Amino acid sequence: MNPIDDSPITRDGNSLILAYDHGTEHGPVDFEPMPKSADPTHVFEVGRHDAVTAIALQKGTAEYYRSWEADHGIDDGAPLLVKVNGNSNLPTRDDYYSPTQCSVEYAVEELDADAIGYTMYAGSLHEDRMWTEFREVQEAARSYGVPVVMWSYPRGEGIQANDDYSGQSDPAVVAYGARLGLELGADVVKCKYPGSREGWQQLEDAVGDLKTVMSGGSKRSDEAFLEDVYTTVSAGGNGLAVGRNIFQREDPEPLLDDLESVIFEAREV
Ligand code: FBP
């Protein structure tokens, strides 16, 4: 296994992953506040900012990304993280499940992926099936020496039915999800913000040296967002994976400049 710090998706041990899988997970509704964000090439351009250490894409947009780079002679695009599972919110389901729709082999050999991403819904009725699928993904990624980022989102019936938990942002739930990233062999775990510095510290206490990144969430003010990222990093987190708080802005560059300072230069907000 290659050390995660040698991977292009980290810089000085930290990461800023630009997530752009929302067309799958939420649908085009996420692009309505900033219609130009529906055009993948707009977001690919945003990913050329120095702060961005990876762009997370589904298989089809990853193919588009590689041809966009080739067609325009672009050699400074963000390293590519291919999400190998995903789900839409169109069907009715008995509980959360995210099927694998791209093999690690295809991601690495055909798309030249720098990293693999996988969403894990622990607590769902389908947790067992996802563990088995994650095992295949993680072992294949190891054989290619590419790191695995786990979107670790405990949710579903098991979380709802447990009176000890207040919901998916409960610090104990977030910490449990982070710990699963360590136990199941992820190189980076991406977690919902648990609402406070103490919450992120609880997560860090559960994962040893595993890299942790905060999941961006819905759009908020620059100040509120930077504050959450600063809290995460100063509590031991390794950065951010963010979508809407970047691509729903008319001009995300100033915020990316500030995020670069907070994540890679340990500047205070
Ligand atoms: P945001 O920064 O926009 O929250 O994106 C992070 C992310 O994990 C995306 O990769 C994914 O599409 C989305 O959130 C899923 O969020 P949820 O499952 O909570 O709706």
Coordinates of C-alpha atoms in Angstrom, one line a residue, residues 12-259:
D12 CA 1.1 18.5 3.3
G13 CA -1.1 15.7 4.7
N14 CA -4.4 17.5 4.1
S15 CA -7.1 17.5 1.3
L16 CA -9.7 19.7 -0.3
I17 CA -11.9 17.4 -2.4
L18 CA -14.3 19.2 -4.7
A19 CA -17.3 16.9 -4.8
Y20 CA -19.4 17.0 -7.9
D21 CA -21.6 13.9 -7.8
H22 CA -24.8 15.8 -6.8
G23 CA -26.4 15.2 -10.2
T24 CA -26.6 11.6 -9.1
E25 CA -27.3 11.9 -5.4
H26 CA -29.7 14.9 -5.5
G27 CA -30.5 15.6 -9.1
P28 CA -30.2 18.8 -11.2
V29 CA -32.1 20.7 -8.4
D30 CA -28.7 21.3 -6.8
F31 CA -27.6 23.3 -9.9
E32 CA -30.7 25.6 -9.9
P33 CA -29.2 28.2 -7.6
M34 CA -26.2 28.6 -10.0
P35 CA -27.4 27.3 -13.4
K36 CA -23.9 27.3 -14.9
S37 CA -22.9 24.7 -12.4
A38 CA -24.9 22.1 -14.4
D39 CA -22.2 22.3 -17.0
P40 CA -19.4 19.9 -15.8
T41 CA -16.7 21.9 -17.6
H42 CA -17.5 25.0 -15.4
V43 CA -16.9 22.9 -12.3
F44 CA -13.8 21.2 -13.9
E45 CA -12.4 24.7 -14.3
V46 CA -13.1 25.6 -10.7
G47 CA -11.1 22.5 -9.7
R48 CA -8.0 24.0 -11.3
H49 CA -7.7 26.3 -8.3
D50 CA -4.5 25.4 -6.3
A51 CA -6.5 24.6 -3.2
V52 CA -8.2 21.7 -4.8
T53 CA -6.4 18.3 -4.3
A54 CA -9.0 16.1 -5.9
I55 CA -12.3 16.3 -7.9
A56 CA -14.8 13.6 -7.0
L57 CA -16.8 12.4 -10.0
Q58 CA -19.1 9.6 -11.0
K59 CA -18.0 7.4 -13.8
G60 CA -19.7 9.3 -16.7
T61 CA -18.5 12.7 -15.6
A62 CA -15.0 11.2 -15.0
E63 CA -14.9 10.1 -18.6
Y64 CA -16.0 13.6 -19.6
Y65 CA -13.3 15.1 -17.4
R66 CA -10.5 13.1 -19.0
S67 CA -11.7 14.0 -22.5
W68 CA -12.1 17.6 -21.5
E69 CA -8.4 17.6 -20.3
A70 CA -7.3 15.9 -23.5
D71 CA -9.3 18.1 -25.9
H72 CA -8.0 21.3 -24.3
G73 CA -4.5 20.3 -23.4
I74 CA -5.1 20.8 -19.7
D75 CA -2.4 19.5 -17.5
D76 CA -3.3 21.3 -14.2
G77 CA -6.7 19.8 -13.6
A78 CA -7.4 18.4 -10.1
P79 CA -6.4 14.8 -9.4
L80 CA -9.3 12.5 -10.2
L81 CA -11.3 10.7 -7.5
V82 CA -13.8 8.3 -9.0
K83 CA -16.9 7.5 -6.9
V84 CA -17.5 3.9 -7.6
N85 CA -21.0 3.8 -6.0
G86 CA -23.8 6.2 -5.8
N87 CA -27.6 6.4 -5.8
S88 CA -30.3 8.7 -6.9
N89 CA -33.2 9.9 -4.8
L90 CA -35.8 8.8 -7.4
P91 CA -36.8 5.3 -6.2
T92 CA -38.6 4.4 -3.1
R93 CA -36.5 2.1 -1.0
D94 CA -36.9 0.3 2.3
D95 CA -33.6 1.7 3.5
Y96 CA -30.4 3.4 2.3
Y97 CA -28.3 1.6 -0.3
S98 CA -25.7 2.8 -2.7
P99 CA -24.9 0.2 -5.5
T100 CA -21.5 -0.1 -7.1
Q101 CA -21.6 1.1 -10.7
C102 CA -18.0 1.4 -11.6
S103 CA -15.2 -1.2 -11.1
V104 CA -11.9 -0.1 -9.5
E105 CA -10.3 -1.8 -12.5
Y106 CA -12.1 0.5 -14.9
A107 CA -11.5 3.6 -12.7
V108 CA -7.8 3.0 -12.6
E109 CA -7.0 1.5 -15.9
E110 CA -9.4 3.4 -18.2
L111 CA -9.9 6.6 -16.2
D112 CA -6.5 6.9 -14.6
A113 CA -8.1 7.5 -11.2
D114 CA -5.9 8.9 -8.5
A115 CA -8.3 7.7 -5.8
I116 CA -11.5 5.8 -5.3
G117 CA -14.5 7.0 -3.4
Y118 CA -17.2 4.8 -1.8
T119 CA -20.3 5.8 0.2
M120 CA -21.1 3.6 3.2
Y121 CA -24.5 3.7 4.9
A122 CA -23.8 1.9 8.2
G123 CA -27.0 1.5 10.2
S124 CA -29.1 0.8 7.1
L125 CA -30.9 -2.5 6.5
H126 CA -28.4 -3.0 3.7
E127 CA -25.2 -2.4 5.7
D128 CA -24.1 -6.0 5.3
R129 CA -24.3 -5.9 1.5
M130 CA -22.4 -2.7 1.4
W131 CA -19.7 -4.1 3.6
T132 CA -19.2 -6.9 1.2
E133 CA -19.1 -4.6 -1.8
F134 CA -16.7 -2.2 0.0
R135 CA -14.4 -5.2 0.7
E136 CA -14.1 -5.8 -3.0
V137 CA -13.5 -2.2 -3.8
Q138 CA -11.0 -1.7 -1.0
E139 CA -9.0 -4.8 -1.9
A140 CA -8.9 -3.9 -5.6
A141 CA -7.8 -0.4 -4.8
R142 CA -5.0 -1.8 -2.6
S143 CA -3.8 -4.0 -5.5
Y144 CA -3.5 -0.8 -7.7
G145 CA -2.0 1.2 -4.9
V146 CA -4.7 3.9 -5.0
P147 CA -6.2 5.3 -1.9
V148 CA -9.8 4.9 -0.9
V149 CA -12.0 7.7 0.5
M150 CA -15.0 6.5 2.4
W151 CA -18.1 8.8 2.5
S152 CA -19.1 7.4 5.9
Y153 CA -22.7 8.3 6.5
P154 CA -24.4 6.2 9.2
R155 CA -28.1 6.5 8.6
G156 CA -31.3 4.5 8.2
E157 CA -33.4 2.3 10.4
G158 CA -30.6 1.3 12.8
I159 CA -29.8 4.9 13.7
Q160 CA -33.5 6.0 13.8
A161 CA -34.5 3.1 16.0
N162 CA -31.7 3.6 18.5
D163 CA -32.8 5.9 21.4
D164 CA -29.1 6.6 22.2
Y165 CA -28.8 8.6 19.0
S166 CA -30.4 11.9 18.1
G167 CA -29.8 11.4 14.3
Q168 CA -27.1 11.2 11.7
S169 CA -25.2 14.3 13.0
D170 CA -25.1 13.0 16.6
P171 CA -21.4 13.2 17.5
A172 CA -21.5 9.5 18.7
V173 CA -23.0 8.5 15.3
V174 CA -20.4 10.5 13.4
A175 CA -17.6 9.1 15.5
Y176 CA -18.9 5.5 14.9
G177 CA -19.0 6.1 11.2
A178 CA -15.4 7.5 11.2
R179 CA -14.2 4.5 13.2
L180 CA -15.7 2.2 10.5
G181 CA -13.5 3.9 8.0
L182 CA -10.5 2.8 10.0
E183 CA -11.8 -0.7 10.7
L184 CA -12.8 -1.4 7.1
G185 CA -9.6 -0.1 5.6
A186 CA -10.3 3.4 4.2
D187 CA -7.4 5.8 3.8
V188 CA -9.5 8.9 4.3
V189 CA -12.9 9.1 5.9
K190 CA -15.4 11.8 5.1
C191 CA -17.9 12.6 7.8
K192 CA -20.8 14.9 8.4
Y193 CA -20.0 17.9 10.6
P194 CA -21.2 17.0 14.1
G195 CA -21.9 20.5 15.0
S196 CA -19.1 21.5 17.3
R197 CA -15.4 21.3 18.0
E198 CA -16.1 18.8 20.8
G199 CA -18.0 16.6 18.3
W200 CA -15.1 16.6 15.8
Q201 CA -12.7 15.9 18.7
Q202 CA -14.8 12.9 19.7
L203 CA -14.4 11.6 16.1
E204 CA -10.7 12.2 16.1
D205 CA -10.3 10.3 19.4
A206 CA -11.9 7.3 17.7
V207 CA -9.7 7.0 14.6
G208 CA -6.0 7.1 15.5
D209 CA -4.1 8.6 12.6
L210 CA -6.7 8.0 9.9
K211 CA -7.2 11.0 7.7
T212 CA -10.6 12.7 8.3
V213 CA -12.4 15.3 6.1
M214 CA -15.5 17.3 6.8
S215 CA -18.5 17.0 4.4
G216 CA -19.5 20.4 3.2
G217 CA -23.3 20.3 3.6
S218 CA -25.8 22.8 2.2
K219 CA -24.8 26.3 1.3
R220 CA -24.2 28.8 4.1
S221 CA -22.3 32.1 4.4
D222 CA -18.6 32.3 3.8
E223 CA -18.1 33.1 7.5
A224 CA -20.2 30.3 8.8
F225 CA -18.7 27.8 6.4
L226 CA -15.1 28.8 7.1
E227 CA -15.7 28.7 10.8
D228 CA -16.8 25.0 10.6
V229 CA -13.8 24.1 8.4
Y230 CA -11.5 25.9 10.8
T231 CA -13.0 24.1 13.8
T232 CA -12.6 20.8 12.0
V233 CA -9.0 21.3 11.1
S234 CA -8.0 22.8 14.4
A235 CA -9.6 19.8 16.1
G236 CA -7.3 17.5 14.1
G237 CA -9.2 17.1 10.9
N238 CA -7.4 16.9 7.5
G239 CA -9.6 19.1 5.5
L240 CA -12.8 19.1 3.5
A241 CA -14.8 17.5 0.8
V242 CA -17.2 20.1 -0.5
G243 CA -19.7 20.6 -3.3
R244 CA -22.6 23.0 -2.9
N245 CA -20.7 25.6 -0.9
I246 CA -18.4 25.9 -3.9
F247 CA -20.4 25.4 -7.1
Q248 CA -23.4 27.2 -5.8
R249 CA -21.3 30.4 -5.6
E250 CA -21.1 32.8 -8.5
D251 CA -17.4 33.2 -7.9
P252 CA -16.0 30.5 -5.6
E253 CA -12.4 31.7 -6.0
P254 CA -12.2 34.0 -2.9
L255 CA -13.7 31.3 -0.7
L256 CA -11.2 28.7 -2.2
D257 CA -8.4 31.2 -1.4
D258 CA -9.6 31.3 2.2
L259 CA -10.0 27.6 2.4

